Structure formats: structure tokens, C-alpha cells
């Protein structure tokens, strides 16, 4: 269950009519992620791997009885990525790098459509119970739309002004049961960005489930909200831990 500090009211076109929906401040969010190895042997560097990954995130207005509890937004992120260790071990830690090709879309049409394609790379350092990394990206350019209702062309040409060109992420395990992670994005020219904090803890009565708390502030928690600033606080259950 998530609480949103402010409502982004996108415009929907229904049978040629324009309408906006009154949304509840409380909603539910779920995420499903998986990865599949594309090779079982070394590709370039011993210990490396090539994978296909998929993440689906959905924001569900399950408490909106008056508008039939719609899904406010769903984001689909398929990607192909390569990961390999680096030979350096500063301060007795370990380092690795990744390269990703990623498509992200909300599967909508016309005025509600949001998408982009990116090439991302990251460098990660980890030691004991701590990890930190930086992930810059390059967005592949798209043609400008000749009309807002044109199905072809860039749905969100200014997305970099809000999400920037990189993110810094990290995680720390206090012990086997209590762990936290963070993610920070920033565009220094516009001053826009976001911060996300996650904390996991034991879920009573279950050895496979963990409790989960998340705080988000800024732009772009979902694609439809890429240019809408908000704060969100949520609590839920995760099947896998954040580490």
C-alpha cells in the first residue's frame, strides 16, 4: 500500500472524448522481475554472463471504488545485459561492470504513451555487507512528433530534464534480517532528480517473505510521472530480499 503526496492527472481519450479521472491518494504497487542466462559458458572474461531480463511494475488504484479500481500505470522494461568482474580489488573489495540495452514503455497509446530506449553501463564496488555503484546512460534519439496524436515519434522528448543521465545506487546489510538500499538520480542543469530508499525486515510467521518499506521523492517513479514531482511512502511484502 502506497500513499502519494500529489496527484498527476493525465488526460485520457475515450471514443474521441477527453476525460480526466479523480484518483485516490492511496494505491497498491507491485513488481515482478526475472532474468534468464543467454549463455552457460564464458563469453569474454572468466566469470562473466549474458542475460535477458524483464521487470514489470504496476500501480493499481485498488481503493478507487468509484472508478472501478483501474491500473493507473504499468511499466514494462525488457533488457539484455552483460556483467563481468573487474580485476581490481581496492581495500580488499570486489568490482564488476555491466552493460545494458534497455527498452522501457508503459504500453499506452497517443497522449498517454511514454517510452525510451537506452544504453546503460555501470561500475559496482562491494565489500562485505556494503555495495555501491554508478550507472550512466545514453538515450537513443527519436524523431519529433508532427502532432501530439501521431503514433510515431518521441512521446517524452524532455525526459532527461527530469531523470538526468545517470544514477547512483547502493545497499547495506545491517545483518541477515535488516537491509536497506538507495537509488539517486540527478540532472544538475535543471536541478531535478529523485531519491528512493528501501528497507527490508523480517515478516512475522514466514521464512520466505520479508517486510518491505519504500520512500520515494522526486520525478519519474513511473513513466507517466516522469515530469511530475511527488513523494510516496509505502509498506508491503517482498518474496526476495533487496540483497
CSV table of N, CA, C and O in Angstrom, one decimal, residues 31-115:
chain,number,residue,atom,x,y,z
A,31,UNK,N,5.7,-5.4,-8.3
A,31,UNK,CA,6.8,-5.5,-9.2
A,31,UNK,C,7.2,-7.0,-9.3
A,31,UNK,O,7.3,-7.7,-8.4
A,32,UNK,N,7.4,-7.4,-10.6
A,32,UNK,CA,7.8,-8.7,-10.9
A,32,UNK,C,9.1,-8.6,-11.8
A,32,UNK,O,9.1,-7.9,-12.8
A,33,UNK,N,10.2,-9.2,-11.4
A,33,UNK,CA,11.4,-9.2,-12.1
A,33,UNK,C,12.0,-10.6,-12.3
A,33,UNK,O,11.9,-11.4,-11.3
A,34,UNK,N,12.6,-10.8,-13.4
A,34,UNK,CA,13.3,-12.1,-13.6
A,34,UNK,C,14.5,-11.9,-14.6
A,34,UNK,O,14.5,-10.9,-15.4
A,35,UNK,N,15.4,-12.8,-14.6
A,35,UNK,CA,16.5,-12.8,-15.6
A,35,UNK,C,16.8,-14.2,-16.0
A,35,UNK,O,16.6,-15.2,-15.2
A,36,UNK,N,17.2,-14.4,-17.3
A,36,UNK,CA,17.4,-15.7,-17.9
A,36,UNK,C,18.8,-15.6,-18.5
A,36,UNK,O,19.1,-14.8,-19.3
A,37,UNK,N,19.7,-16.6,-18.2
A,37,UNK,CA,21.0,-16.6,-18.8
A,37,UNK,C,20.9,-16.9,-20.3
A,37,UNK,O,20.2,-17.9,-20.6
A,38,UNK,N,21.7,-16.2,-21.1
A,38,UNK,CA,21.7,-16.5,-22.6
A,38,UNK,C,22.9,-17.3,-23.0
A,38,UNK,O,23.0,-17.8,-24.1
A,39,UNK,N,23.8,-17.5,-22.0
A,39,UNK,CA,25.0,-18.4,-22.3
A,39,UNK,C,25.3,-19.1,-21.0
A,39,UNK,O,25.1,-18.6,-19.9
A,40,UNK,N,25.9,-20.3,-21.1
A,40,UNK,CA,26.3,-21.1,-19.9
A,40,UNK,C,27.8,-21.1,-19.8
A,40,UNK,O,28.3,-21.7,-18.9
A,41,UNK,N,28.5,-20.5,-20.8
A,41,UNK,CA,30.0,-20.5,-20.7
A,41,UNK,C,30.5,-19.1,-20.8
A,41,UNK,O,29.8,-18.2,-21.1
A,42,UNK,N,31.8,-19.0,-20.6
A,42,UNK,CA,32.4,-17.7,-20.6
A,42,UNK,C,32.3,-17.1,-22.0
A,42,UNK,O,32.5,-17.7,-23.0
A,43,UNK,N,32.0,-15.8,-22.1
A,43,UNK,CA,31.9,-15.0,-23.3
A,43,UNK,C,33.2,-14.3,-23.6
A,43,UNK,O,33.8,-14.5,-24.7
A,44,UNK,N,33.6,-13.4,-22.7
A,44,UNK,CA,34.9,-12.7,-22.9
A,44,UNK,C,35.8,-12.8,-21.7
A,44,UNK,O,37.0,-12.9,-21.9
A,45,UNK,N,35.3,-12.7,-20.5
A,45,UNK,CA,36.0,-12.7,-19.3
A,45,UNK,C,35.6,-13.8,-18.4
A,45,UNK,O,34.4,-14.0,-18.2
A,46,UNK,N,36.5,-14.5,-17.7
A,46,UNK,CA,36.1,-15.6,-16.8
A,46,UNK,C,35.2,-15.0,-15.7
A,46,UNK,O,35.4,-14.0,-15.1
A,47,UNK,N,34.1,-15.7,-15.6
A,47,UNK,CA,33.1,-15.3,-14.6
A,47,UNK,C,32.0,-14.3,-15.1
A,47,UNK,O,31.2,-13.9,-14.3
A,48,UNK,N,32.0,-14.0,-16.4
A,48,UNK,CA,31.1,-13.1,-17.0
A,48,UNK,C,29.8,-13.8,-17.3
A,48,UNK,O,29.6,-15.0,-17.1
A,49,UNK,N,28.7,-13.0,-17.7
A,49,UNK,CA,27.4,-13.6,-18.0
A,49,UNK,C,26.7,-12.7,-18.9
A,49,UNK,O,26.8,-11.5,-18.8
A,50,UNK,N,25.9,-13.3,-19.8
A,50,UNK,CA,25.0,-12.5,-20.7
A,50,UNK,C,23.5,-13.0,-20.4
A,50,UNK,O,23.2,-14.1,-20.3
A,51,UNK,N,22.7,-12.0,-20.1
A,51,UNK,CA,21.3,-12.3,-19.6
A,51,UNK,C,20.2,-11.5,-20.4
A,51,UNK,O,20.5,-10.4,-20.9
A,52,UNK,N,19.1,-12.1,-20.4
A,52,UNK,CA,17.8,-11.3,-20.8
A,52,UNK,C,17.1,-11.1,-19.5
A,52,UNK,O,16.9,-12.0,-18.7
A,53,UNK,N,16.6,-9.9,-19.2
A,53,UNK,CA,15.9,-9.6,-18.0
A,53,UNK,C,14.6,-8.9,-18.4
A,53,UNK,O,14.4,-8.3,-19.4
A,54,UNK,N,13.6,-9.0,-17.4
A,54,UNK,CA,12.3,-8.3,-17.6
A,54,UNK,C,11.8,-7.8,-16.3
A,54,UNK,O,11.9,-8.6,-15.3
A,55,UNK,N,11.4,-6.6,-16.2
A,55,UNK,CA,10.8,-6.1,-15.0
A,55,UNK,C,9.4,-5.5,-15.4
A,55,UNK,O,9.3,-4.7,-16.4
A,56,UNK,N,8.4,-5.8,-14.6
A,56,UNK,CA,7.1,-5.3,-14.8
A,56,UNK,C,6.7,-4.6,-13.5
A,56,UNK,O,6.7,-5.2,-12.4
A,57,UNK,N,6.3,-3.3,-13.5
A,57,UNK,CA,5.8,-2.6,-12.4
A,57,UNK,C,4.4,-2.1,-12.7
A,57,UNK,O,4.2,-1.6,-13.8
A,58,UNK,N,3.6,-2.1,-11.7
A,58,UNK,CA,2.2,-1.7,-11.9
A,58,UNK,C,1.7,-0.9,-10.7
A,58,UNK,O,2.0,-1.3,-9.5
A,59,UNK,N,1.0,0.2,-10.9
A,59,UNK,CA,0.4,1.0,-9.9
A,59,UNK,C,-1.1,0.9,-10.0
A,59,UNK,O,-1.7,1.3,-11.0
A,60,UNK,N,-1.7,0.3,-9.0
A,60,UNK,CA,-3.1,-0.1,-9.0
A,60,UNK,C,-4.0,0.7,-8.1
A,60,UNK,O,-3.7,0.7,-6.9
A,61,UNK,N,-5.0,1.4,-8.6
A,61,UNK,CA,-5.9,2.2,-7.8
A,61,UNK,C,-7.0,1.2,-7.2
A,61,UNK,O,-8.2,1.4,-7.4
A,62,UNK,N,-6.5,0.3,-6.4
A,62,UNK,CA,-7.4,-0.7,-5.8
A,62,UNK,C,-8.4,-0.1,-4.8
A,62,UNK,O,-9.4,-0.7,-4.5
A,63,UNK,N,-8.1,1.1,-4.3
A,63,UNK,CA,-9.0,1.7,-3.3
A,63,UNK,C,-10.0,2.7,-4.0
A,63,UNK,O,-10.8,3.3,-3.3
A,64,UNK,N,-10.0,2.8,-5.3
A,64,UNK,CA,-10.9,3.7,-6.0
A,64,UNK,C,-12.1,3.0,-6.5
A,64,UNK,O,-12.3,2.6,-7.6
A,65,UNK,N,-13.1,2.9,-5.5
A,65,UNK,CA,-14.3,2.1,-5.8
A,65,UNK,C,-15.2,2.9,-6.9
A,65,UNK,O,-15.9,2.2,-7.7
A,66,UNK,N,-15.1,4.2,-6.9
A,66,UNK,CA,-16.0,5.0,-7.8
A,66,UNK,C,-15.6,4.9,-9.2
A,66,UNK,O,-16.3,5.2,-10.1
A,67,UNK,N,-14.3,4.5,-9.5
A,67,UNK,CA,-13.9,4.4,-10.9
A,67,UNK,C,-13.4,3.0,-11.2
A,67,UNK,O,-12.5,2.8,-12.0
A,68,UNK,N,-14.0,2.0,-10.6
A,68,UNK,CA,-13.8,0.6,-10.9
A,68,UNK,C,-12.3,0.1,-10.7
A,68,UNK,O,-11.9,-0.8,-11.4
A,69,UNK,N,-11.6,0.7,-9.8
A,69,UNK,CA,-10.3,0.2,-9.4
A,69,UNK,C,-9.3,0.0,-10.6
A,69,UNK,O,-8.8,-1.1,-10.8
A,70,UNK,N,-9.1,1.0,-11.4
A,70,UNK,CA,-8.2,0.7,-12.6
A,70,UNK,C,-6.7,0.7,-12.2
A,70,UNK,O,-6.3,1.1,-11.1
A,71,UNK,N,-5.9,0.1,-13.1
A,71,UNK,CA,-4.5,0.2,-13.0
A,71,UNK,C,-4.1,1.6,-13.6
A,71,UNK,O,-4.3,1.9,-14.7
A,72,UNK,N,-3.5,2.4,-12.7
A,72,UNK,CA,-3.2,3.8,-13.1
A,72,UNK,C,-2.0,3.8,-14.1
A,72,UNK,O,-2.0,4.6,-15.0
A,73,UNK,N,-1.1,2.9,-14.0
A,73,UNK,CA,0.1,2.9,-14.8
A,73,UNK,C,0.8,1.5,-14.7
A,73,UNK,O,0.8,0.9,-13.6
A,74,UNK,N,1.3,1.0,-15.8
A,74,UNK,CA,2.1,-0.2,-15.9
A,74,UNK,C,3.3,0.0,-16.7
A,74,UNK,O,3.2,0.6,-17.8
A,75,UNK,N,4.5,-0.3,-16.2
A,75,UNK,CA,5.7,-0.1,-17.0
A,75,UNK,C,6.4,-1.4,-17.3
A,75,UNK,O,6.4,-2.3,-16.4
A,76,UNK,N,6.8,-1.6,-18.5
A,76,UNK,CA,7.5,-2.8,-18.9
A,76,UNK,C,8.9,-2.5,-19.3
A,76,UNK,O,9.1,-1.6,-20.1
A,77,UNK,N,9.8,-3.3,-18.8
A,77,UNK,CA,11.3,-3.0,-19.0
A,77,UNK,C,12.0,-4.3,-19.4
A,77,UNK,O,12.6,-4.9,-18.6
A,78,UNK,N,12.0,-4.6,-20.7
A,78,UNK,CA,12.8,-5.7,-21.1
A,78,UNK,C,14.3,-5.2,-21.4
A,78,UNK,O,14.5,-4.1,-21.8
A,79,UNK,N,15.3,-6.1,-21.2
A,79,UNK,CA,16.6,-5.7,-21.4
A,79,UNK,C,17.5,-6.9,-21.7
A,79,UNK,O,17.2,-8.0,-21.3
A,80,UNK,N,18.6,-6.6,-22.3
A,80,UNK,CA,19.7,-7.6,-22.5
A,80,UNK,C,20.9,-6.9,-21.8
A,80,UNK,O,21.3,-5.8,-22.1
A,81,UNK,N,21.6,-7.7,-20.9
A,81,UNK,CA,22.7,-7.1,-20.2
A,81,UNK,C,23.9,-8.1,-20.1
A,81,UNK,O,23.6,-9.3,-20.0
A,82,UNK,N,25.0,-7.5,-20.0
A,82,UNK,CA,26.3,-8.3,-19.8
A,82,UNK,C,26.9,-7.8,-18.5
A,82,UNK,O,27.0,-6.6,-18.2
A,83,UNK,N,27.4,-8.8,-17.7
A,83,UNK,CA,28.0,-8.5,-16.4
A,83,UNK,C,29.3,-9.3,-16.3
A,83,UNK,O,29.4,-10.4,-16.8
A,84,UNK,N,30.4,-8.6,-15.8
A,84,UNK,CA,31.7,-9.3,-15.7
A,84,UNK,C,32.4,-8.7,-14.5
A,84,UNK,O,32.3,-7.5,-14.2
A,85,UNK,N,33.3,-9.5,-13.9
A,85,UNK,CA,34.1,-8.9,-12.8
A,85,UNK,C,35.3,-8.1,-13.4
A,85,UNK,O,35.7,-8.3,-14.5
A,86,UNK,N,35.7,-7.2,-12.5
A,86,UNK,CA,36.9,-6.4,-12.9
A,86,UNK,C,38.1,-6.9,-12.0
A,86,UNK,O,37.9,-7.4,-10.9
A,87,UNK,N,39.3,-6.8,-12.5
A,87,UNK,CA,40.5,-7.4,-11.9
A,87,UNK,C,40.9,-6.6,-10.6
A,87,UNK,O,41.7,-7.1,-9.9
A,88,UNK,N,40.4,-5.4,-10.4
A,88,UNK,CA,40.9,-4.6,-9.3
A,88,UNK,C,40.1,-5.0,-8.0
A,88,UNK,O,38.9,-5.2,-8.0
A,89,UNK,N,40.8,-5.0,-6.9
A,89,UNK,CA,40.2,-5.3,-5.6
A,89,UNK,C,40.7,-4.2,-4.5
A,89,UNK,O,41.4,-4.5,-3.6
A,90,UNK,N,40.3,-3.0,-4.7
A,90,UNK,CA,40.7,-1.9,-3.8
A,90,UNK,C,40.2,-2.2,-2.4
A,90,UNK,O,39.0,-2.6,-2.2
A,91,UNK,N,41.0,-2.0,-1.4
A,91,UNK,CA,40.6,-2.2,0.0
A,91,UNK,C,40.0,-3.5,0.3
A,91,UNK,O,39.1,-3.7,1.1
A,92,UNK,N,40.5,-4.6,-0.5
A,92,UNK,CA,40.1,-5.9,-0.3
A,92,UNK,C,38.6,-6.1,-0.7
A,92,UNK,O,38.0,-7.1,-0.2
A,93,UNK,N,38.1,-5.3,-1.5
A,93,UNK,CA,36.7,-5.4,-2.0
A,93,UNK,C,36.7,-6.0,-3.4
A,93,UNK,O,37.8,-6.5,-3.9
A,94,UNK,N,35.6,-6.1,-4.0
A,94,UNK,CA,35.4,-6.6,-5.4
A,94,UNK,C,34.7,-5.6,-6.3
A,94,UNK,O,33.9,-4.8,-5.8
A,95,UNK,N,35.1,-5.6,-7.6
A,95,UNK,CA,34.4,-4.7,-8.5
A,95,UNK,C,33.9,-5.5,-9.7
A,95,UNK,O,34.5,-6.5,-10.1
A,96,UNK,N,32.9,-4.9,-10.3
A,96,UNK,CA,32.3,-5.5,-11.5
A,96,UNK,C,31.7,-4.4,-12.4
A,96,UNK,O,31.5,-3.3,-11.9
A,97,UNK,N,31.5,-4.8,-13.7
A,97,UNK,CA,30.8,-3.8,-14.5
A,97,UNK,C,29.7,-4.5,-15.3
A,97,UNK,O,29.7,-5.7,-15.5
A,98,UNK,N,28.8,-3.7,-15.8
A,98,UNK,CA,27.6,-4.2,-16.6
A,98,UNK,C,27.4,-3.2,-17.8
A,98,UNK,O,27.7,-2.1,-17.7
A,99,UNK,N,26.8,-3.8,-18.8
A,99,UNK,CA,26.4,-3.1,-20.0
A,99,UNK,C,25.0,-3.5,-20.3
A,99,UNK,O,24.8,-4.8,-20.4
A,100,UNK,N,24.1,-2.6,-20.5
A,100,UNK,CA,22.7,-3.0,-20.7
A,100,UNK,C,22.2,-2.3,-22.0
A,100,UNK,O,22.5,-1.1,-22.3
A,101,UNK,N,21.3,-3.0,-22.8
A,101,UNK,CA,20.4,-2.3,-23.7
A,101,UNK,C,19.0,-2.5,-23.2
A,101,UNK,O,18.6,-3.7,-23.0
A,102,UNK,N,18.3,-1.4,-23.0
A,102,UNK,CA,17.0,-1.5,-22.3
A,102,UNK,C,16.0,-0.7,-23.1
A,102,UNK,O,16.2,0.4,-23.5
A,103,UNK,N,14.8,-1.2,-23.1
A,103,UNK,CA,13.6,-0.5,-23.6
A,103,UNK,C,12.6,-0.4,-22.5
A,103,UNK,O,12.4,-1.4,-21.7
A,104,UNK,N,12.0,0.7,-22.3
A,104,UNK,CA,11.0,0.9,-21.3
A,104,UNK,C,9.8,1.6,-21.8
A,104,UNK,O,9.9,2.6,-22.5
A,105,UNK,N,8.6,1.1,-21.6
A,105,UNK,CA,7.4,1.6,-22.1
A,105,UNK,C,6.3,1.4,-21.1
A,105,UNK,O,6.3,0.4,-20.3
A,106,UNK,N,5.2,2.2,-21.2
A,106,UNK,CA,4.1,2.0,-20.4
A,106,UNK,C,2.9,1.3,-21.2
A,106,UNK,O,1.8,1.2,-20.7
A,107,UNK,N,3.2,1.0,-22.5
A,107,UNK,CA,2.2,0.3,-23.2
A,107,UNK,C,0.9,1.0,-23.6
A,107,UNK,O,-0.1,0.4,-24.0
A,108,UNK,N,0.9,2.3,-23.4
A,108,UNK,CA,-0.2,3.2,-23.8
A,108,UNK,C,-0.1,3.7,-25.2
A,108,UNK,O,0.9,3.5,-25.9
A,109,UNK,N,-1.2,4.4,-25.6
A,109,UNK,CA,-1.2,5.0,-26.9
A,109,UNK,C,-1.4,6.5,-26.9
A,109,UNK,O,-2.0,7.0,-25.8
A,110,UNK,N,-1.1,7.2,-27.9
A,110,UNK,CA,-1.3,8.6,-28.1
A,110,UNK,C,-0.9,9.4,-26.9
A,110,UNK,O,0.3,9.4,-26.5
A,111,UNK,N,-1.8,10.2,-26.3
A,111,UNK,CA,-1.4,11.2,-25.2
A,111,UNK,C,-0.8,10.5,-24.0
A,111,UNK,O,-0.1,11.2,-23.2
A,112,UNK,N,-1.1,9.3,-23.7
A,112,UNK,CA,-0.7,8.6,-22.5
A,112,UNK,C,0.6,7.8,-22.8
A,112,UNK,O,1.1,7.2,-21.8
A,113,UNK,N,1.0,7.7,-24.0
A,113,UNK,CA,2.2,6.9,-24.3
A,113,UNK,C,3.5,7.5,-23.8
A,113,UNK,O,3.8,8.7,-24.0
A,114,UNK,N,4.3,6.7,-23.1
A,114,UNK,CA,5.6,7.1,-22.7
A,114,UNK,C,6.6,5.9,-22.9
A,114,UNK,O,6.3,4.7,-22.7
A,115,UNK,N,7.8,6.2,-23.5
A,115,UNK,CA,8.8,5.2,-23.7
A,115,UNK,C,10.1,5.8,-24.0
A,115,UNK,O,10.2,7.0,-24.3
